Amino acid sequence: MSHDASVASFIWCKRRYAISQASVIPRPEHNISRSLISEAALRVLYRLLHAGYDAYLVGGGVRDILLKREPKDFDVTTNARPEQVRQIFRNCRLVGRRFLLAHIHFGQEIVEVATFRASHNQGEKGGIMEDGRILRDNVYGTLEQDAWRRDFTVNALYYNLRDFSLLDFGNGIEDLRAGILRLIGEPCSRYKEDPVRMLRAIRFAAKLDFKIDSDTETPIKKFAYLLREIPPARLFDEVLKLFLGGKGLQTFELLRHYDLFTELFPRTEKALVSQKNQILFNFLSHVLSSTDERISAGKPVTPSFLFAALLWEPVRYEARRQSGMPMLEALHFAADHLLQEQIGRVAIPRRYTLQAREIWFLQERLAHIRGRRHSHLLDHPCFRAAYDFLLLRVASGEDVHSLASYWTQLQLDKGIFIDNPAFALL
């Protein structure tokens, strides 16, 4: 983004959201209290304040408390530089290249601390941009400039431990009460700066059950292709947040609506569009709703099962194209080819692709039930995941009901407990 475009975007933002003049919401007018903040986050805030720095609780933790939800984690922002934060906390690690952050460890809990950031044309040197996209973003600034750099108004709310007030730089409280997700700044420029903001818009809309503001949603389909410029490793992290956050099914539907899913899983989207029946859509819907139910119940889930489901139809289609090759061998060939193509978009780690492959191969092995030797498959480490996968194929309308019944009865005959709902962990 050029200097003129950046300045124009900043002025537009100030005019629309009064970003440089925060509304101060005193303690009696909001529901945030120290009792709702983790002890670790409070310790970080107090120590930074006692060291003479400014420090605020910001982001999702503040937003979720205001919505009377249990925060997943707490983030802190400060005018202390990352190196200064590390000097204060022995249990601190500096992480990230694109954004240099301080992670302060308290047992299993990590409090993330970020230094106030500014626009590349307003703060110090330390940022790198290319064709409007932020490649590196260690540009430090003031609290007001930091608010401008936040993505959505509902995430630009700062809790001040000094007087327990809330600072609102972008009418975030109004949007929070109205259930509206609105980008701070001119949407086209913000999406070009970081295309992942489009995925975050979908994730927060699904998670919070918010409506996306019309100005925020309008450019998404137009700029969906920009996700191809994002490193596949970063998109893997985003995919986990999208589909394993408890709102996977709703997220899936929104991603498809805004033409973002095809940028993440192009072969799967092609299969969804080309299929005349609803079996694949039903299958993915059942997988994602089952995942959402497990997460809601506090049960663990595995990315391997998710990726096995998302890529199952493309792998099977590719295998069927290998004429004259036994199906199991064809599946091996197809898995190699498809996964190599897929990691060019979303870099799925090998530990997950290995388990996904086993689920696929077992679908073929479970289909051969003649003789007695097949019962040894019950001892396969991935049998339960493959069996649950098979049950979800049945639920989607695929004609494998008799096969699933056979493997269900065989387990019952051997005294193996089968819990319900379907899918288990690897």
Coordinates of C-alpha atoms in Angstrom, one line a residue:
M1 CA 0.0 0.0 0.0
S2 CA 1.4 3.4 -1.0
H3 CA 2.0 6.2 1.5
D4 CA -1.0 8.2 0.2
A5 CA -3.3 5.1 0.4
S6 CA -2.2 4.4 3.9
V7 CA -2.8 7.9 5.1
A8 CA -6.1 8.1 3.3
S9 CA -7.2 4.8 5.0
F10 CA -6.1 6.2 8.4
I11 CA -8.0 9.4 7.9
W12 CA -11.1 7.4 6.8
C13 CA -10.8 5.3 9.9
K14 CA -10.5 8.3 12.2
R15 CA -13.5 10.0 10.6
R16 CA -15.7 6.9 10.7
Y17 CA -14.7 5.4 14.1
A18 CA -13.2 8.4 16.0
I19 CA -10.2 6.2 16.4
S20 CA -8.0 8.9 18.0
Q21 CA -10.5 9.8 20.7
A22 CA -11.3 6.9 23.0
S23 CA -14.5 6.6 24.9
V24 CA -13.8 6.0 28.5
I25 CA -16.3 3.5 30.1
P26 CA -16.0 3.7 33.9
R27 CA -16.1 0.5 36.0
P28 CA -19.8 0.8 37.0
E29 CA -20.8 0.8 33.3
H30 CA -19.2 -2.6 32.3
N31 CA -19.0 -6.1 33.8
I32 CA -15.3 -6.7 33.7
S33 CA -13.7 -7.4 37.1
R34 CA -10.4 -8.8 38.2
S35 CA -12.2 -12.0 39.4
L36 CA -12.9 -12.8 35.8
I37 CA -9.3 -12.4 34.7
S38 CA -6.7 -15.1 35.1
E39 CA -4.2 -14.7 37.9
A40 CA -1.4 -15.0 35.4
A41 CA -2.7 -12.2 33.2
L42 CA -3.1 -10.0 36.3
R43 CA 0.5 -10.7 37.4
V44 CA 1.7 -9.6 34.0
L45 CA -0.3 -6.4 34.0
Y46 CA 0.7 -5.4 37.6
R47 CA 4.4 -6.1 37.0
L48 CA 4.5 -4.1 33.8
L49 CA 2.7 -1.2 35.6
H50 CA 5.0 -1.4 38.6
A51 CA 8.0 -1.3 36.2
G52 CA 6.8 2.1 34.9
Y53 CA 5.2 1.0 31.7
D54 CA 1.6 1.3 30.3
A55 CA -0.2 -2.1 30.1
Y56 CA -3.8 -3.0 29.1
L57 CA -5.8 -6.2 28.7
V58 CA -7.0 -6.2 25.1
G59 CA -8.6 -8.4 22.4
G60 CA -10.6 -11.6 22.8
G61 CA -10.4 -11.8 26.5
V62 CA -12.0 -8.4 27.0
R63 CA -14.6 -9.1 24.3
D64 CA -15.6 -12.5 25.7
I65 CA -16.0 -11.2 29.3
L66 CA -18.2 -8.4 28.0
L67 CA -20.3 -11.0 26.2
K68 CA -20.4 -13.1 29.4
R69 CA -18.4 -15.9 27.8
E70 CA -15.4 -17.7 29.3
P71 CA -12.2 -16.3 27.7
K72 CA -10.0 -18.9 26.1
D73 CA -6.9 -16.8 26.8
F74 CA -5.7 -13.3 27.7
D75 CA -3.6 -10.9 25.7
V76 CA -1.8 -7.8 27.0
T77 CA -0.5 -4.8 25.1
T78 CA 2.1 -2.4 26.4
N79 CA 4.5 0.4 25.4
A80 CA 7.4 -1.8 26.7
R81 CA 9.5 -3.2 23.9
P82 CA 9.7 -7.0 23.6
E83 CA 13.3 -7.0 24.9
Q84 CA 12.2 -4.9 27.9
V85 CA 9.4 -7.4 28.6
R86 CA 11.9 -10.2 28.6
Q87 CA 14.1 -8.3 31.1
I88 CA 11.1 -8.1 33.5
F89 CA 10.0 -11.8 33.2
R90 CA 12.4 -14.7 33.4
N91 CA 9.6 -17.0 32.1
C92 CA 9.4 -15.0 28.9
R93 CA 10.1 -16.1 25.3
L94 CA 10.2 -13.9 22.3
V95 CA 8.5 -15.5 19.3
G96 CA 7.5 -14.6 15.7
R97 CA 9.2 -12.9 12.8
R98 CA 6.2 -11.1 11.2
F99 CA 5.0 -10.0 14.7
L100 CA 7.6 -10.0 17.5
L101 CA 5.7 -11.1 20.6
A102 CA 6.5 -11.9 24.2
H103 CA 5.1 -15.2 25.5
I104 CA 5.1 -15.3 29.3
H105 CA 4.7 -18.9 30.6
F106 CA 2.9 -19.8 33.8
G107 CA 2.7 -23.5 33.8
Q108 CA 0.2 -24.5 31.1
E109 CA -1.0 -20.9 30.6
I110 CA 0.7 -18.5 28.3
V111 CA 0.0 -14.7 28.4
E112 CA 0.8 -13.0 25.1
V113 CA 2.3 -9.5 25.4
A114 CA 2.5 -7.3 22.3
T115 CA 4.1 -3.8 22.0
F116 CA 1.9 -1.0 20.8
R117 CA 2.0 -1.0 17.0
A118 CA 1.5 1.8 14.5
S119 CA 0.8 2.0 10.7
H120 CA 3.9 1.6 8.6
N121 CA 3.8 5.2 7.6
Q122 CA 3.2 6.6 11.1
G123 CA 5.5 4.7 13.4
E124 CA 9.2 3.8 13.5
K125 CA 11.0 1.7 11.0
G126 CA 10.7 -2.0 11.3
G127 CA 7.9 -2.9 8.9
I128 CA 8.1 -4.4 5.4
M129 CA 5.3 -4.3 2.9
E130 CA 5.0 -5.7 -0.7
D131 CA 2.1 -4.9 -3.0
G132 CA 0.1 -3.6 -0.1
R133 CA 0.6 -6.8 2.0
I134 CA 2.4 -6.7 5.4
L135 CA 5.4 -9.0 5.4
R136 CA 6.9 -7.8 8.7
D137 CA 5.2 -5.6 11.3
N138 CA 7.5 -4.6 14.1
V139 CA 6.5 -0.9 13.8
Y140 CA 6.0 0.5 17.3
G141 CA 3.7 3.4 18.2
T142 CA 1.2 4.7 20.7
L143 CA -1.9 3.3 22.3
E144 CA -4.1 5.2 19.8
Q145 CA -2.1 3.9 16.9
D146 CA -2.3 0.4 18.2
A147 CA -6.1 0.7 18.3
W148 CA -6.0 1.6 14.6
R149 CA -4.0 -1.5 13.8
R150 CA -6.5 -3.8 15.4
D151 CA -8.7 -5.8 13.1
F152 CA -12.3 -5.5 14.3
T153 CA -13.9 -2.9 16.5
V154 CA -15.0 -5.5 19.1
N155 CA -11.3 -6.4 19.5
A156 CA -10.2 -2.8 20.1
L157 CA -11.4 -2.6 23.6
Y158 CA -8.7 -2.0 26.3
Y159 CA -9.1 -2.7 30.0
N160 CA -7.1 -0.3 32.2
L161 CA -6.1 -1.9 35.5
R162 CA -5.2 1.5 36.9
D163 CA -8.8 2.7 37.3
F164 CA -10.7 -0.4 36.0
S165 CA -12.1 1.6 33.1
L166 CA -12.6 0.4 29.6
L167 CA -11.2 2.3 26.6
D168 CA -13.2 2.0 23.4
F169 CA -11.5 3.4 20.3
G170 CA -13.9 2.2 17.6
N171 CA -17.4 2.1 18.9
G172 CA -16.7 -1.5 19.8
I173 CA -19.2 -1.5 22.6
E174 CA -22.0 -0.5 20.3
D175 CA -21.1 -3.2 17.8
L176 CA -20.8 -5.7 20.6
R177 CA -24.3 -4.9 21.8
A178 CA -25.7 -5.0 18.2
G179 CA -23.9 -8.2 17.3
I180 CA -22.0 -6.7 14.4
L181 CA -18.5 -7.6 13.2
R182 CA -16.9 -4.5 11.7
L183 CA -13.4 -4.0 10.4
I184 CA -11.4 -1.0 11.6
G185 CA -10.3 1.0 8.6
E186 CA -11.0 0.9 4.9
P187 CA -11.8 -2.9 4.2
C188 CA -10.0 -3.2 0.9
S189 CA -6.8 -1.8 2.2
R190 CA -7.0 -3.9 5.4
Y191 CA -7.6 -7.1 3.5
K192 CA -4.7 -6.4 1.1
E193 CA -2.4 -5.7 4.2
D194 CA -3.3 -9.1 5.5
P195 CA -5.7 -11.4 3.6
V196 CA -6.0 -13.7 6.7
R197 CA -8.3 -11.0 8.1
M198 CA -11.0 -12.4 5.8
L199 CA -10.7 -15.8 7.5
R200 CA -10.8 -14.1 10.9
A201 CA -14.0 -12.3 9.9
I202 CA -15.6 -15.7 9.2
R203 CA -14.2 -17.3 12.3
F204 CA -15.5 -14.5 14.6
A205 CA -18.8 -14.2 12.9
A206 CA -19.4 -18.0 13.4
K207 CA -17.9 -18.0 16.9
L208 CA -19.8 -15.0 18.2
D209 CA -22.9 -15.5 16.0
F210 CA -22.4 -12.0 14.8
K211 CA -23.5 -10.4 11.5
I212 CA -20.7 -9.2 9.3
D213 CA -21.0 -5.5 8.5
S214 CA -21.9 -4.9 4.9
D215 CA -18.7 -2.8 4.2
T216 CA -16.6 -5.5 5.8
E217 CA -18.2 -8.4 3.9
T218 CA -18.5 -6.8 0.4
P219 CA -14.8 -7.1 -0.7
I220 CA -14.3 -10.7 0.6
K221 CA -15.3 -12.6 -2.5
K222 CA -13.3 -10.2 -4.7
F223 CA -10.1 -10.6 -2.6
A224 CA -10.4 -14.3 -1.7
Y225 CA -7.7 -15.1 -4.2
L226 CA -5.2 -13.2 -2.0
L227 CA -5.1 -16.1 0.3
R228 CA -2.8 -17.8 -2.2
E229 CA -0.1 -15.4 -1.2
I230 CA -0.2 -16.5 2.5
P231 CA 2.4 -19.1 3.6
P232 CA 0.8 -22.5 3.7
A233 CA 2.1 -23.1 7.3
R234 CA 0.2 -20.0 8.5
L235 CA -3.0 -21.2 6.8
F236 CA -2.7 -24.5 8.6
D237 CA -2.8 -22.7 11.9
E238 CA -5.8 -20.7 10.7
V239 CA -7.6 -23.9 9.5
L240 CA -7.3 -25.4 12.9
K241 CA -8.8 -22.3 14.5
L242 CA -11.6 -22.3 11.9
F243 CA -12.7 -25.9 12.1
L244 CA -11.7 -26.9 15.7
G245 CA -13.2 -23.9 17.5
G246 CA -16.6 -25.4 18.2
K247 CA -18.4 -23.8 15.3
G248 CA -16.9 -25.9 12.5
L249 CA -20.1 -26.5 10.6
Q250 CA -21.3 -22.9 10.5
T251 CA -17.7 -21.8 9.6
F252 CA -17.6 -24.3 6.7
E253 CA -20.9 -22.9 5.3
L254 CA -19.7 -19.3 5.6
L255 CA -16.3 -20.1 4.0
R256 CA -18.1 -21.6 1.0
H257 CA -20.5 -18.7 0.9
Y258 CA -17.7 -16.2 0.6
D259 CA -15.6 -18.3 -1.8
L260 CA -12.8 -18.8 0.7
F261 CA -13.1 -22.5 1.2
T262 CA -12.0 -23.1 -2.4
E263 CA -8.7 -21.2 -1.7
L264 CA -8.0 -23.6 1.2
F265 CA -9.2 -26.9 -0.2
P266 CA -9.7 -26.4 -4.0
R267 CA -10.1 -30.1 -4.9
T268 CA -12.7 -30.6 -2.2
E269 CA -14.7 -27.6 -3.3
K270 CA -14.5 -28.9 -6.9
A271 CA -15.9 -32.2 -5.7
L272 CA -18.7 -30.4 -3.8
V273 CA -19.7 -28.4 -6.9
S274 CA -19.5 -31.3 -9.4
Q275 CA -21.4 -33.9 -7.3
K276 CA -25.1 -34.0 -8.3
N277 CA -26.2 -35.5 -5.0
Q278 CA -25.7 -34.2 -1.5
I279 CA -23.7 -37.2 -0.1
L280 CA -20.3 -35.3 0.2
F281 CA -21.9 -32.2 1.7
N282 CA -23.8 -34.4 4.1
F283 CA -20.7 -36.3 5.0
L284 CA -18.7 -33.2 5.8
S285 CA -21.6 -31.7 7.7
H286 CA -21.9 -34.8 9.9
V287 CA -18.1 -34.8 10.5
L288 CA -18.1 -31.1 11.5
S289 CA -21.2 -31.3 13.6
S290 CA -19.8 -34.3 15.4
T291 CA -16.6 -32.4 16.0
D292 CA -18.5 -29.4 17.3
E293 CA -20.4 -31.7 19.7
R294 CA -17.2 -33.2 21.1
I295 CA -15.7 -29.8 21.6
S296 CA -18.9 -28.6 23.4
A297 CA -18.8 -31.6 25.6
G298 CA -15.1 -30.8 26.5
K299 CA -13.8 -33.9 24.7
P300 CA -10.6 -33.8 22.7
V301 CA -10.5 -33.9 18.9
T302 CA -7.8 -34.7 16.4
P303 CA -6.9 -32.7 13.3
S304 CA -6.1 -36.0 11.5
F305 CA -9.8 -37.0 11.4
L306 CA -10.7 -33.5 10.1
F307 CA -8.2 -33.6 7.3
A308 CA -9.1 -37.2 6.4
A309 CA -12.7 -36.1 6.0
L310 CA -12.0 -32.9 4.1
L311 CA -9.8 -34.7 1.5
W312 CA -11.5 -38.1 1.4
E313 CA -13.5 -37.5 -1.8
P314 CA -10.7 -36.0 -3.8
V315 CA -8.4 -38.9 -2.8
R316 CA -11.1 -41.4 -3.7
Y317 CA -11.8 -39.7 -7.1
E318 CA -8.0 -39.7 -7.9
A319 CA -7.7 -43.4 -7.0
R320 CA -10.6 -44.4 -9.2
R321 CA -8.9 -42.8 -12.2
Q322 CA -6.0 -45.2 -11.9
S323 CA -7.2 -47.9 -14.3
G324 CA -5.8 -51.4 -14.0
M325 CA -4.4 -50.8 -10.5
P326 CA -5.8 -52.6 -7.3
M327 CA -7.9 -50.1 -5.3
L328 CA -5.6 -50.2 -2.2
E329 CA -2.6 -49.5 -4.4
A330 CA -4.5 -46.8 -6.2
L331 CA -5.4 -45.1 -2.9
H332 CA -1.7 -45.0 -1.9
F333 CA -0.9 -43.4 -5.3
A334 CA -3.7 -40.9 -5.0
A335 CA -2.9 -40.0 -1.4
D336 CA 0.7 -39.2 -2.4
H337 CA -0.4 -37.0 -5.3
L338 CA -3.3 -35.3 -3.6
L339 CA -1.4 -34.5 -0.4
Q340 CA 1.5 -33.1 -2.3
E341 CA -0.9 -30.8 -4.1
Q342 CA -2.8 -29.8 -0.9
I343 CA 0.2 -28.8 1.2
G344 CA 0.9 -26.2 -1.4
R345 CA -2.2 -24.5 0.0
V346 CA -2.4 -25.7 3.6
A347 CA 0.8 -27.2 5.0
I348 CA -0.6 -30.1 6.9
P349 CA 2.2 -31.6 9.1
R350 CA 3.2 -35.2 8.3
R351 CA 2.1 -36.5 11.7
Y352 CA -1.5 -35.7 10.7
T353 CA -1.2 -36.8 7.0
L354 CA 0.1 -40.2 8.1
Q355 CA -2.9 -40.8 10.3
A356 CA -5.3 -39.5 7.7
R357 CA -3.8 -41.9 5.1
E358 CA -4.4 -44.8 7.5
I359 CA -8.0 -43.9 7.8
W360 CA -8.4 -43.8 4.0
F361 CA -6.6 -47.1 3.5
L362 CA -8.6 -48.8 6.2
Q363 CA -11.8 -47.9 4.4
E364 CA -10.7 -50.2 1.6
R365 CA -9.5 -52.9 3.9
L366 CA -12.7 -52.8 6.0
A367 CA -14.7 -53.5 2.8
H368 CA -13.1 -57.0 2.4
I369 CA -14.9 -59.1 5.0
R370 CA -14.5 -62.6 3.6
G371 CA -12.8 -65.2 5.6
R372 CA -11.6 -64.8 9.2
R373 CA -8.2 -63.0 8.8
H374 CA -9.8 -59.6 8.6
S375 CA -10.7 -59.6 12.4
H376 CA -7.1 -58.6 13.1
L377 CA -7.9 -55.2 11.9
L378 CA -9.7 -54.6 15.2
D379 CA -6.2 -54.3 16.7
H380 CA -5.0 -51.7 14.2
P381 CA -4.1 -48.4 16.1
C382 CA -6.4 -46.5 13.7
F383 CA -9.3 -48.9 13.6
R384 CA -11.6 -46.9 15.8
A385 CA -11.1 -43.8 13.8
A386 CA -11.6 -45.6 10.6
Y387 CA -14.7 -47.3 12.0
D388 CA -16.2 -44.0 13.1
F389 CA -15.3 -42.6 9.6
L390 CA -17.3 -45.5 8.1
L391 CA -20.3 -44.7 10.4
L392 CA -20.3 -41.1 9.2
R393 CA -20.3 -42.3 5.6
V394 CA -23.4 -44.2 6.5
A395 CA -25.0 -41.2 8.1
S396 CA -24.3 -39.1 5.0
G397 CA -26.3 -41.5 2.8
E398 CA -23.6 -43.6 1.3
D399 CA -24.5 -47.2 0.6
V400 CA -22.2 -48.8 3.1
H401 CA -24.7 -49.6 5.9
S402 CA -24.3 -53.4 5.7
L403 CA -20.5 -53.0 6.0
A404 CA -20.8 -50.8 9.1
S405 CA -23.3 -53.2 10.7
Y406 CA -20.9 -56.1 10.2
W407 CA -18.0 -54.3 11.9
T408 CA -20.4 -53.1 14.7
Q409 CA -21.6 -56.6 15.4
L410 CA -18.1 -58.1 15.3
Q411 CA -17.0 -55.7 18.0
L412 CA -20.0 -56.4 20.1
D413 CA -19.4 -60.2 19.7
K414 CA -15.9 -59.7 21.0
G415 CA -17.1 -57.6 24.0
I416 CA -15.6 -54.3 22.7
F417 CA -17.5 -51.3 24.1
I418 CA -18.7 -48.9 21.5
D419 CA -19.6 -45.5 22.8
N420 CA -21.9 -43.0 21.1
P421 CA -21.7 -40.5 19.4
A422 CA -19.5 -41.9 16.6
F423 CA -15.9 -40.8 16.2
A424 CA -13.1 -41.4 18.6
L425 CA -9.5 -40.3 18.9
L426 CA -6.5 -41.7 17.1

